[in-house]
Tab-separated table of C-alpha atoms in Angstrom:
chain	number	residue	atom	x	y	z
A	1	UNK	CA	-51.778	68.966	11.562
A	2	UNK	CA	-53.141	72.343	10.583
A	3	UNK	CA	-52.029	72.964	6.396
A	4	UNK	CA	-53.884	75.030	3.088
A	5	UNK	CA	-52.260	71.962	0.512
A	6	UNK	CA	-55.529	70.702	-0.934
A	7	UNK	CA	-53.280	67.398	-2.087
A	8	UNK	CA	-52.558	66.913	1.878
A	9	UNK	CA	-56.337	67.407	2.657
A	10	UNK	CA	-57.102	64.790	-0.186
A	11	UNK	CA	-55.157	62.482	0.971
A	12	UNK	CA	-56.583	62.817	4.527
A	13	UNK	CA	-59.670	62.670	3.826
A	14	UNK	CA	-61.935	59.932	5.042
A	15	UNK	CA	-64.482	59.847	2.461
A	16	UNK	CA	-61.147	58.836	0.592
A	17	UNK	CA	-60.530	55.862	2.723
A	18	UNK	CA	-64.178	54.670	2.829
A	19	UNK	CA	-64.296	54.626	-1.228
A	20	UNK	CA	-60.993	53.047	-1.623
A	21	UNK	CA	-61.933	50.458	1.205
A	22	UNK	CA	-65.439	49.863	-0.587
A	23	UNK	CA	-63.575	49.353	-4.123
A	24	UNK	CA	-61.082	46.848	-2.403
A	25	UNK	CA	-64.400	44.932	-0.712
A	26	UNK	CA	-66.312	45.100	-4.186
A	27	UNK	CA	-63.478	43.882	-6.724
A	28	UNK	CA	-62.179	41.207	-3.718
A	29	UNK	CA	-65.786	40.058	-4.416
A	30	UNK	CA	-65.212	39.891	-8.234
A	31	UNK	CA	-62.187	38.213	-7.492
A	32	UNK	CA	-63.682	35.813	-5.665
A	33	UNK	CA	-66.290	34.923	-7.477
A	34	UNK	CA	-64.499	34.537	-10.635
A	35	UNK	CA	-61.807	31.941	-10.390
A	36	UNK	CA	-58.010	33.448	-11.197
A	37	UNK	CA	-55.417	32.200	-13.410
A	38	UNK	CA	-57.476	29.773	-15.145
A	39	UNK	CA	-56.194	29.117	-19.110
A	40	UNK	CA	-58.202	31.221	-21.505
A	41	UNK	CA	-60.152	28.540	-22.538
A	42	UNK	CA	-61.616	28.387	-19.220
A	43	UNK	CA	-62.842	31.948	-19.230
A	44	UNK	CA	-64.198	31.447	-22.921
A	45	UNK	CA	-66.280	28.168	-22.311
A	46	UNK	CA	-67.460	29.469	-18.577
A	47	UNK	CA	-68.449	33.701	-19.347
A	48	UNK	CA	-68.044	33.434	-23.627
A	49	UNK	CA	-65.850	34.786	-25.712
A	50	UNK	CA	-66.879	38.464	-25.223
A	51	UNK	CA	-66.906	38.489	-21.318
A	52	UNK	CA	-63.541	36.345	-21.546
A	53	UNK	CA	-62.065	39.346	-23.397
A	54	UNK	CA	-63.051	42.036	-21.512
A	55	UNK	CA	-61.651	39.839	-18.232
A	56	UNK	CA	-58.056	39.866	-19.959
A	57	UNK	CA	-58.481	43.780	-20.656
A	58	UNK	CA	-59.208	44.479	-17.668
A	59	UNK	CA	-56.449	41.841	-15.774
A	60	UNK	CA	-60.020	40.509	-13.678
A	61	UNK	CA	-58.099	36.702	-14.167
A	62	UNK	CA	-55.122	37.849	-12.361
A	63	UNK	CA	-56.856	40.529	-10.221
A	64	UNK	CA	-55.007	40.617	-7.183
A	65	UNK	CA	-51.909	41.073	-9.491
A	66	UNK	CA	-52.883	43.799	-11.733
A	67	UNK	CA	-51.760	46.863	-11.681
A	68	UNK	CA	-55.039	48.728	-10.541
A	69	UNK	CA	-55.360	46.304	-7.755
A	70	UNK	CA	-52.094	47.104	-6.876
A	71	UNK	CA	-52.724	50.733	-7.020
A	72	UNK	CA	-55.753	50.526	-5.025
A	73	UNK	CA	-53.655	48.938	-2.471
A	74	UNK	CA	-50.667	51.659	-2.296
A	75	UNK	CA	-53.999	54.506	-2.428
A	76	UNK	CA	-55.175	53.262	0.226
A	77	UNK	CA	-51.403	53.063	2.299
A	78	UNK	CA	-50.822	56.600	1.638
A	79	UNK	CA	-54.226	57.761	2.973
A	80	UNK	CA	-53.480	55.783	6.066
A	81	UNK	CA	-50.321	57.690	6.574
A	82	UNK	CA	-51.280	61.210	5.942
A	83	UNK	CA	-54.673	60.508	7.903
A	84	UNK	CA	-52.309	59.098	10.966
A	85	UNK	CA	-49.860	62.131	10.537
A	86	UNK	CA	-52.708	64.431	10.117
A	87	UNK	CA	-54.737	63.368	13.215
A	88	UNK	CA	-52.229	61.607	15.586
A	89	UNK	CA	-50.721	65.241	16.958
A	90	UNK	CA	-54.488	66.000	18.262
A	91	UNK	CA	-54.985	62.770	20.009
A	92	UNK	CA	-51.765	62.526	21.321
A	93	UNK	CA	-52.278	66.102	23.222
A	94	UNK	CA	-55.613	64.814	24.195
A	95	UNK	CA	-53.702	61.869	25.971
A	96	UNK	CA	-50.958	64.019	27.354
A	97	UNK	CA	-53.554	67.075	28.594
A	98	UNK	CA	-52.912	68.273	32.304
A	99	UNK	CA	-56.391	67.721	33.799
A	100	UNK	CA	-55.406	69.887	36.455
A	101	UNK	CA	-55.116	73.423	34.347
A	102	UNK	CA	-59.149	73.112	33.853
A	103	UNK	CA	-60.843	75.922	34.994
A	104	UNK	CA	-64.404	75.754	37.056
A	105	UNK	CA	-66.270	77.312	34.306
A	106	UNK	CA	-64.823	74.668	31.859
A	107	UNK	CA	-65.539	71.659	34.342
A	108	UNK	CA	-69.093	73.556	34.727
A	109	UNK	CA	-69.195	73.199	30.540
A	110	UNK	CA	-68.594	69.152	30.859
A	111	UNK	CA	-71.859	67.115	29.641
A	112	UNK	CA	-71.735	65.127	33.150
A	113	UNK	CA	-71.071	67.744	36.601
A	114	UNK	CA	-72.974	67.908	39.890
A	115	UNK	CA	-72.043	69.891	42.844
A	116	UNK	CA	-73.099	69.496	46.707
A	117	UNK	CA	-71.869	70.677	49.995
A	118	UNK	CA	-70.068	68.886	52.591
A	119	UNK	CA	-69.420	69.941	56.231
A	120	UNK	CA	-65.943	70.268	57.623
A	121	UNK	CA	-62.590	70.984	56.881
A	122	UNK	CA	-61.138	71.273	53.321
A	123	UNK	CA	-58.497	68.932	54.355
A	124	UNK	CA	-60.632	66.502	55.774
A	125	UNK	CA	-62.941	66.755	52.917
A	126	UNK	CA	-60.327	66.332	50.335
A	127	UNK	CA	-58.724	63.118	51.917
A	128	UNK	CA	-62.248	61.548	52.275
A	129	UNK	CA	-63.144	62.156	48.513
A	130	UNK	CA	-59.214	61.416	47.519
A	131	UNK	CA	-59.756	57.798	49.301
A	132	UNK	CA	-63.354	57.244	47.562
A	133	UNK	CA	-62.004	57.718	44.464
A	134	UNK	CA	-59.116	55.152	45.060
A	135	UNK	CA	-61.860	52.644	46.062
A	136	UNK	CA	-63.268	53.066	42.602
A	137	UNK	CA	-60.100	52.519	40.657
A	138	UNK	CA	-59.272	56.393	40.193
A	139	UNK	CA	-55.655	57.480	40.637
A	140	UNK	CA	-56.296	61.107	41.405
A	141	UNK	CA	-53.831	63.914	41.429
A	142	UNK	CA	-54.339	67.211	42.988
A	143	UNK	CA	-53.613	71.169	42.394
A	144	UNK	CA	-53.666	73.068	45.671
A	145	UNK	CA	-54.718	76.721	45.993
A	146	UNK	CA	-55.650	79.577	48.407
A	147	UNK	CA	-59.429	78.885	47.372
A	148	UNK	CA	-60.069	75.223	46.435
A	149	UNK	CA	-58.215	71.869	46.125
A	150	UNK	CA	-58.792	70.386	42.261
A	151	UNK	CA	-58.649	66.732	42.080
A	152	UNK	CA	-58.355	64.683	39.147
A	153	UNK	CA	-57.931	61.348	37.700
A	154	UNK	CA	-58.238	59.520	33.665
A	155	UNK	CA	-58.858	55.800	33.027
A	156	UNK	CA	-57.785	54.594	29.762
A	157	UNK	CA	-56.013	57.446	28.160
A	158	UNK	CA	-54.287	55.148	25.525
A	159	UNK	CA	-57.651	54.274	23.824
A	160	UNK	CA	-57.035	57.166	21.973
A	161	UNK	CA	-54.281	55.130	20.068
A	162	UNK	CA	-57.018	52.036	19.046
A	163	UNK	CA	-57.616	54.033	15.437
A	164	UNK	CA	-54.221	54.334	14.718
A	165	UNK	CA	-53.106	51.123	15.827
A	166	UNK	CA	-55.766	49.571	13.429
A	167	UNK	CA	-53.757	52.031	11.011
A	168	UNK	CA	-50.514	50.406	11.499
A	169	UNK	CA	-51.972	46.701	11.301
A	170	UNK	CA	-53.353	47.250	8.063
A	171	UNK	CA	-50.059	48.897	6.357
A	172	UNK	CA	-47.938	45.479	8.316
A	173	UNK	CA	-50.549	43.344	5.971
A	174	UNK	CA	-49.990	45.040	3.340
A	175	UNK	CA	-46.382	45.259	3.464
A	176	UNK	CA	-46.668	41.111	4.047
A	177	UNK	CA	-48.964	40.890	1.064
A	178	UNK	CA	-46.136	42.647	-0.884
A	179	UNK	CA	-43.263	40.533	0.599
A	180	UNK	CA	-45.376	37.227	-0.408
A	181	UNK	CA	-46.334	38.479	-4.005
A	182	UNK	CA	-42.612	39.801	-4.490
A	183	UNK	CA	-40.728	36.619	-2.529
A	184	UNK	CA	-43.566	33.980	-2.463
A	185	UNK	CA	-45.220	31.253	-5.255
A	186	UNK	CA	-47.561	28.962	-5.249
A	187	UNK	CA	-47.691	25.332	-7.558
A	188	UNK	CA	-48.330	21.829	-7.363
A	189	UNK	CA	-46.724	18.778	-8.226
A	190	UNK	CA	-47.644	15.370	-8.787
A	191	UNK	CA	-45.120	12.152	-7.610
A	192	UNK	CA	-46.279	8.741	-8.359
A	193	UNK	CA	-44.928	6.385	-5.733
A	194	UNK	CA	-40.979	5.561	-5.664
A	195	UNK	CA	-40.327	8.513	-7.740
A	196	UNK	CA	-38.621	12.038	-7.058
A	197	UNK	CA	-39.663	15.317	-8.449
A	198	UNK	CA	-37.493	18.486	-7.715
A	199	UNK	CA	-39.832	21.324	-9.682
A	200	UNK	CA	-42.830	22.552	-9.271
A	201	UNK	CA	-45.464	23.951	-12.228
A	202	UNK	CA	-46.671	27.067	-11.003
A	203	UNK	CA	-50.432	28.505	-10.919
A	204	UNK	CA	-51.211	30.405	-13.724
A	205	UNK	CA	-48.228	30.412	-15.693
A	206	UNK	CA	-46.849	28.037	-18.206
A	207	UNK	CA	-43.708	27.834	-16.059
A	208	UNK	CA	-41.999	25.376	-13.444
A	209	UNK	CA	-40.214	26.219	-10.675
A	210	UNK	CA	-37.036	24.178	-8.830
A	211	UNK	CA	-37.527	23.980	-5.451
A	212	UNK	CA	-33.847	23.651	-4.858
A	213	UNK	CA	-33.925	20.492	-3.184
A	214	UNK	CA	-35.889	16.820	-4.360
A	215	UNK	CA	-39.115	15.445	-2.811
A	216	UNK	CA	-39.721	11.807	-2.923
A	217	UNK	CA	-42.959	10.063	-2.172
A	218	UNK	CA	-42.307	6.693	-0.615
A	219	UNK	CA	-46.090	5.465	-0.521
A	220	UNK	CA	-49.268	6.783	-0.630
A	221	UNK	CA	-52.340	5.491	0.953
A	222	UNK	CA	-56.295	5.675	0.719
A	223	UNK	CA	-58.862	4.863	2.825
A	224	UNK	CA	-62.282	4.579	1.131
A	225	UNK	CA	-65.807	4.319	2.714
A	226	UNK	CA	-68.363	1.903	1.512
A	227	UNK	CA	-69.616	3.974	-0.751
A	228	UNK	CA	-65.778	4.142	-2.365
A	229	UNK	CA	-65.358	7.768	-1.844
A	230	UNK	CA	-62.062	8.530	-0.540
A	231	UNK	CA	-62.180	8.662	3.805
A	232	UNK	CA	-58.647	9.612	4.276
A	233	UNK	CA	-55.400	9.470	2.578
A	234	UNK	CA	-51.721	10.098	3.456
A	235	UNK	CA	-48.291	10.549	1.577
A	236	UNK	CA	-45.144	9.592	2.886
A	237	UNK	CA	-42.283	12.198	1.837
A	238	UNK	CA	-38.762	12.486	1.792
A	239	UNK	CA	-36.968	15.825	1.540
A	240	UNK	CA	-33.429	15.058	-0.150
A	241	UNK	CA	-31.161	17.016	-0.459
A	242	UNK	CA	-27.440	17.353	-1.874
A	243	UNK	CA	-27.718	13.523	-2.387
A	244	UNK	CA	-28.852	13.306	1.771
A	245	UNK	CA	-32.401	12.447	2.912
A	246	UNK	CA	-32.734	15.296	4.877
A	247	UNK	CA	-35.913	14.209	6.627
A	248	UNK	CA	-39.159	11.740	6.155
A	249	UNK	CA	-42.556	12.130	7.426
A	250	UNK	CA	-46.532	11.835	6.643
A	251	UNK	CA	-48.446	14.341	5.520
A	252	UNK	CA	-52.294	14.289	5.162
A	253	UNK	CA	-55.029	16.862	4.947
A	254	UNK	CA	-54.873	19.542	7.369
A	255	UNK	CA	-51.193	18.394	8.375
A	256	UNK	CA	-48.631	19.548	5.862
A	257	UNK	CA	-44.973	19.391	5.822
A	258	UNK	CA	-42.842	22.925	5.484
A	259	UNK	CA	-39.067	22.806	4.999
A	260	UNK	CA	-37.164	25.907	3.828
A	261	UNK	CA	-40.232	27.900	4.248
A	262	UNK	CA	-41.697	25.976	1.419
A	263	UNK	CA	-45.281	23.857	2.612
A	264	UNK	CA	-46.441	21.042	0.875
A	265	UNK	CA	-50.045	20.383	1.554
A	266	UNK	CA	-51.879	17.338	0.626
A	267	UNK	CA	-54.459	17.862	-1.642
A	268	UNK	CA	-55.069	14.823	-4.260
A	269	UNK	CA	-54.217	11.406	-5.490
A	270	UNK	CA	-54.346	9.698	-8.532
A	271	UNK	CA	-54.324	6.376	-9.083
A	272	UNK	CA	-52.666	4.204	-11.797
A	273	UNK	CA	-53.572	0.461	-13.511
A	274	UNK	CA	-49.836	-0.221	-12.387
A	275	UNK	CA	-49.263	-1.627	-9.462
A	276	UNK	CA	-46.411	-0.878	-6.737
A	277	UNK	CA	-44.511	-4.263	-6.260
A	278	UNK	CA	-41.679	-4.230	-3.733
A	279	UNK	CA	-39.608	-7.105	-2.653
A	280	UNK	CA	-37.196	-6.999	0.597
A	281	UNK	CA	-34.175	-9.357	0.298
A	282	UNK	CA	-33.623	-10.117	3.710
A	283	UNK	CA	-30.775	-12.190	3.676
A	284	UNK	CA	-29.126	-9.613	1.629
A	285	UNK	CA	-30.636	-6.674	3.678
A	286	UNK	CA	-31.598	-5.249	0.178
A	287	UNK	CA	-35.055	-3.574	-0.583
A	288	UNK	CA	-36.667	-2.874	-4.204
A	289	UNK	CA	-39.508	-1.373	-5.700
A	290	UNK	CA	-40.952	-2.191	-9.222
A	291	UNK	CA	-43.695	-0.302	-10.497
A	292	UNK	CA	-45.598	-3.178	-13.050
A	293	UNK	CA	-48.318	-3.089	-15.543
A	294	UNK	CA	-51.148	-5.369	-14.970
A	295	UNK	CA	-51.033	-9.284	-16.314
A	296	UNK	CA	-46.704	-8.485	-17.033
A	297	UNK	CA	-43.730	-9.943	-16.089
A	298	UNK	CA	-40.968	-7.873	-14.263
A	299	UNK	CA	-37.846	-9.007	-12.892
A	300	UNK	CA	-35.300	-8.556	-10.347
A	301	UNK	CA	-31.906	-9.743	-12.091
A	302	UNK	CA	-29.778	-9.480	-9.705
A	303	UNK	CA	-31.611	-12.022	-6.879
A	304	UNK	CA	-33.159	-14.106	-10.373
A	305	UNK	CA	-36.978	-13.407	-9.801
A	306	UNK	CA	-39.532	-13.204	-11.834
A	307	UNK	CA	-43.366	-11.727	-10.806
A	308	UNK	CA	-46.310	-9.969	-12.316
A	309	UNK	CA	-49.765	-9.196	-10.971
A	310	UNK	CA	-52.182	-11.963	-12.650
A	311	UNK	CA	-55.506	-11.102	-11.037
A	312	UNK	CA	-56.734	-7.705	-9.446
A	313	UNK	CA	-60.242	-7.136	-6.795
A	314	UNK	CA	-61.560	-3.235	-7.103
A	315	UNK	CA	-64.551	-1.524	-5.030
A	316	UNK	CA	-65.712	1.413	-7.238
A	317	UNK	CA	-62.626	2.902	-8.616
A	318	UNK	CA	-60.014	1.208	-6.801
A	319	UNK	CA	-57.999	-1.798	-6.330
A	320	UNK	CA	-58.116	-3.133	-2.771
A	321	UNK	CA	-56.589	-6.816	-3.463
A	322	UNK	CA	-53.608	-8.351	-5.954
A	323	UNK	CA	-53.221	-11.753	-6.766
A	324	UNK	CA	-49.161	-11.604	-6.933
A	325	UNK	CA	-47.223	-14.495	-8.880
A	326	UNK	CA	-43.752	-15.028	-8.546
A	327	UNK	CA	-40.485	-17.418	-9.078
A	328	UNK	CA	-37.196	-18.202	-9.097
A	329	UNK	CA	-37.179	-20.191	-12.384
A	330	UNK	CA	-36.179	-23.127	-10.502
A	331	UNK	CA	-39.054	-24.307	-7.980
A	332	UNK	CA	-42.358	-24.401	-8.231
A	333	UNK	CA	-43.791	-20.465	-8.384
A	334	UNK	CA	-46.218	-18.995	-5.888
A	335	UNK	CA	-49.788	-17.005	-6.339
A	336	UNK	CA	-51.030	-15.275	-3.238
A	337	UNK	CA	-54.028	-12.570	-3.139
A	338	UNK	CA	-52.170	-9.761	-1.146
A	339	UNK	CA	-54.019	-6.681	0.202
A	340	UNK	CA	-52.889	-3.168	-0.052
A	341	UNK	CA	-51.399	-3.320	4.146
A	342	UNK	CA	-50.294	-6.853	3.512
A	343	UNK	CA	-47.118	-8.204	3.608
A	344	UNK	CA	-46.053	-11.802	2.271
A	345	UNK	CA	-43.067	-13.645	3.755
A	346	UNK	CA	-41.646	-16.162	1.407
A	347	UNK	CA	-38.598	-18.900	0.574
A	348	UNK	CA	-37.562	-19.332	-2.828
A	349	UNK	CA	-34.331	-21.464	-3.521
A	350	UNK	CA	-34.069	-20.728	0.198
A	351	UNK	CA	-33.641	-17.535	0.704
A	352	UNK	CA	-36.488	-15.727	2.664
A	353	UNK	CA	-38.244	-12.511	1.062
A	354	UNK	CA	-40.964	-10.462	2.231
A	355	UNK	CA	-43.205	-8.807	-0.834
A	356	UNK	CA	-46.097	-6.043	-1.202
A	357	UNK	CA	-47.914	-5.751	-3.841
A	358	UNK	CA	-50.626	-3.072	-4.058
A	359	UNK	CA	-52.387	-0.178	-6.496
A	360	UNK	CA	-49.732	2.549	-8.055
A	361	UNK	CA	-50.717	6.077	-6.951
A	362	UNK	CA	-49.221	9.679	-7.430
A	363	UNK	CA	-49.759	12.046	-4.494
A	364	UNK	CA	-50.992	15.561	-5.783
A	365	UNK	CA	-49.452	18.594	-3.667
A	366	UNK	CA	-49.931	22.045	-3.259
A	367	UNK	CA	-46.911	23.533	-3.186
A	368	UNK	CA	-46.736	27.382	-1.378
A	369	UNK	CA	-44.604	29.657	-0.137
A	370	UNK	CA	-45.409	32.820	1.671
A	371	UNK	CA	-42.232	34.551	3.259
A	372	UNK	CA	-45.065	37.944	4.290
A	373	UNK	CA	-47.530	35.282	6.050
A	374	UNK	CA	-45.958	36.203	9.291
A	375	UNK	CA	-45.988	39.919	8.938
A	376	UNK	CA	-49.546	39.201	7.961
A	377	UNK	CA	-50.224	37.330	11.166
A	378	UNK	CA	-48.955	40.066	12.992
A	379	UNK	CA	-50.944	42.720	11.540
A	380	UNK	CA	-54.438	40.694	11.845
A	381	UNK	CA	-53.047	40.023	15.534
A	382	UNK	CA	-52.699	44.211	16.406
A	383	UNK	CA	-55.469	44.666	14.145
A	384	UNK	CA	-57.366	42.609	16.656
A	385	UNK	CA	-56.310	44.379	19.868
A	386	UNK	CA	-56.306	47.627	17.734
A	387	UNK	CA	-60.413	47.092	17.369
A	388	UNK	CA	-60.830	45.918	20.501
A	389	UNK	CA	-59.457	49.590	22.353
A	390	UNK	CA	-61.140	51.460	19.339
A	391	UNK	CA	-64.396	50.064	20.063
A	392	UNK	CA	-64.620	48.963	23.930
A	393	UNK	CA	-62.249	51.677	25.369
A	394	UNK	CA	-62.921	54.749	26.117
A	395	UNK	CA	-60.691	57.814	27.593
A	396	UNK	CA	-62.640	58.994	30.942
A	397	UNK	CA	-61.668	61.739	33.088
A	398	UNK	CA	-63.429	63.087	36.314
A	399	UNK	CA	-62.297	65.714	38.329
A	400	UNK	CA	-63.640	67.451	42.057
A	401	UNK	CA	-63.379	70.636	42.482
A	402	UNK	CA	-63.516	71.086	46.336
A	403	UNK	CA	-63.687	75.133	47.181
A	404	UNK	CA	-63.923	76.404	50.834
A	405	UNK	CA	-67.780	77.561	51.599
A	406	UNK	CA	-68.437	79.485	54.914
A	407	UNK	CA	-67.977	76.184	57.408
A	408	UNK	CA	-68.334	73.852	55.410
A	409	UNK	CA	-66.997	73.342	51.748
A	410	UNK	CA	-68.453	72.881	47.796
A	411	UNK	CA	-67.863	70.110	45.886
A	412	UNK	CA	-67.899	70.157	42.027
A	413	UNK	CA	-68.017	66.965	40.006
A	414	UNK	CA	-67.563	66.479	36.683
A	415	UNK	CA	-66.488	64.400	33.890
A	416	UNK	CA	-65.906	63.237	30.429
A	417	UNK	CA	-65.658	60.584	28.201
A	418	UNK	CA	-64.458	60.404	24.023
A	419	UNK	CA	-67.181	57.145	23.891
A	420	UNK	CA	-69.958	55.436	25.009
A	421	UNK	CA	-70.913	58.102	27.017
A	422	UNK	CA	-74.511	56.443	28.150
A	423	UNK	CA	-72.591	53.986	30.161
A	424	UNK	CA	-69.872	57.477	31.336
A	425	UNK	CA	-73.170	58.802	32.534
A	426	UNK	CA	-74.114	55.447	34.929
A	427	UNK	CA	-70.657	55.801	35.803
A	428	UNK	CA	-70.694	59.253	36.852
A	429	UNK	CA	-74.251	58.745	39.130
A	430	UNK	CA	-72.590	55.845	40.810
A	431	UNK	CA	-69.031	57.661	41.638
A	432	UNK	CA	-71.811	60.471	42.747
A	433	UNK	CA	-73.092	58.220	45.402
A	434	UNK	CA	-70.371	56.411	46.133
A	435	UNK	CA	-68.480	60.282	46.975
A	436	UNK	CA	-71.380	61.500	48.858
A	437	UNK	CA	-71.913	58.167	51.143
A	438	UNK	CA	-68.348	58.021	51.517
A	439	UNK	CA	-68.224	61.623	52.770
A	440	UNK	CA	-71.097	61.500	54.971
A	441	UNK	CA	-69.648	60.009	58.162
């Protein structure tokens, strides 16, 4: 787009784009480097109290929210645009250019042109090179005049498009980042086992968030190596909702649960001196859990038990084994070591229970939502396919000019390419040889 508006031809610019890219790449560094959202206190015991100040100034602890982040951001949007308006018209004529309105003196111009003679009919000739250029992939059309037949054929036209394309995939992440900053959150809660939590406490803000709906963690459990550092560990959740358990499943590292757009990933534990007692009624078909405090007596009034954990075993920082203790105030009572996975059938004043006994832990989540993640998916996905034309695509044209010669007949050759025009050049000597074999007989 031809215009005299310096703001336009700002705008356009490249240099623009490269600076506003590099200041993105630079302060994304920063940003990086320097954890966000942290409490004040963070910044003043990690950088001092001077650097710590000059980070809030400047909005360096909430970077990718501030203000000059942002505008860096929208900059850079706008110069995509006008660059795409400004240039797009010029590549698009390139694309849409009748090959066959070239003149010999312009196909003489090309970087890549030969020309040899052929015996025979100009018919005869044409058909010949018309059918070797098929064999090679070429689609040719052809102009027809009193003097010379003009063939010609393009591979790859929309290449041309791979720049803008890349264009378009960066303003579609963008426009997600802006949907998930706007729309999106991101928190963490902690549920010890049996309990419900319906709020989340978000990052960097002294604020919680409902989530609209109650998560419940039915158990948690860790597997440790020998060393006691943690191996694996998994949470079993409930999503409740409007007083219905709307659905119940494990999560673990690496395999988090999303419901209402909301995913909850697993991300720590913490355990407790408690311990996670529960007692199944089966006669009754009732099931309890009691969380109970170590070497105390709990009760279940309404079957007439009494328990308590008397005696615990740990490796390193946690308890693998409980030595439970239990009665019915009438027989004798009973003391079993249980571990965490085991569960202890039992008959007290004949009726039959099954018990658990094991460590109390809270599962730690990461709570996020992200309602741009897909848009941002989709722009990394055409920014992918964008690059790949940009870079490993090229537009190539060839024409033959075939002009009547005494007996015999002329043939022109010649050809262009927008990129990698060493490998055009191989190109062009083998379509050479492949033309003049193929024309020989």
């Amino acid at each position: 787009m031809s215009t005299d508006n310096s703001i336009w031809h700002f705008f356009a610019s490249v240099r623009l784009a490269l600076v506003t890219i590099s200041l993105l790449a630079v302060t994304s560094i920063i940003g990086t480097i320097i954890p966000q959202n942290k409490p004040i206190e963070f910044y003043v015991d990690s950088y001092g109290p001077q650097a710590a100040q000059l980070f809030q100034v400047l909005d360096i602890v909430d970077m990718y929210g501030s203000w000059w982040f942002v505008g860096l951001i929208l900059l850079l949007c706008v110069n995509l645009i006008v660059c795409s308006i400004d240039r797009f018209p010029a590549a698009w004529k390139q694309i849409n250019t009748d090959g066959l309105r070239w003149t010999e003196d312009r196909l003489r111009s090309t970087p890549h042109h030969t020309s040899w003679q052929i015996d025979g009919p100009r018919d005869a000739v044409v058909r010949g090179l018309q059918e070797a250029l098929q064999q090679k992939g070429w689609r040719p059309t052809s102009k027809v005049t009193n003097t010379h037949t003009l063939l010609f054929g393009q591979k790859g036209r929309w290449s041309r498009t791979g720049a803008y394309l890349v264009h378009v995939s960066i303003l579609i992440i963008c426009f997600g980042g802006f949907i998930g900053g706007i729309g999106g959150f991101k928190g963490s809660m902690v549920i010890p086992e049996s309990m419900e939590r319906d709020r989340i406490a978000l990052f960097g803000k002294q604020e919680f968030k409902d989530l609209g709906f109650t998560v419940r963690c039915n158990t948690f459990d860790v597997d440790f190596y020998e060393t006691g550092a943690p191996k694996d560990y998994v949470s079993n959740l409930t999503i409740i909702e409007n007083g219905q358990e709307i659905l119940t499943t494990d999560i673990r590292v690496n395999q988090p649960l999303t419901y209402r757009g909301i995913t909850f990933y697993q991300s720590s534990y913490q355990g407790f001196q408690e311990f996670l007692v529960t007692i199944e009624d089966k006669a009754a078909e009732r099931r309890k859990s009691f969380i109970v405090p170590f070497q105390q007596q709990e009760q279940w009034p309404d079957v007439g038990l009494n328990f308590g954990i008397i005696n615990a075993r740990t490796v390193g920082q946690s308890i693998v084994g409980a030595k439970l203790w239990i009665s019915d105030g009438q027989g004798e009572p009973i003391s079993e070591w249980l571990e965490k996975s085991d569960t202890l059938p039992l008959n007290l004043g004949g009726r039959d229970y099954l018990v658990q006994a094991k460590q109390l832990y809270a599962t730690g989540l990461q709570v996020a939502k992200d309602p741009g993640v897909w848009w941002v998916y989709g722009g990394c996905a055409l920014m992918l396919a964008g690059l790949y034309i940009a870079f490993f695509l090229s537009h190539r044209r060839v024409w033959l000019l075939v002009s009547d010669a005494g007996p015999g007949c002329s043939v022109l050759l010649a050809g262009s390419a927008n990129k990698n025009r060493p490998g055009f050049a191989r190109t062009m000597s083998e379509l050479e040889q492949h033309l003049r074999t193929a024309t020989v007989g």
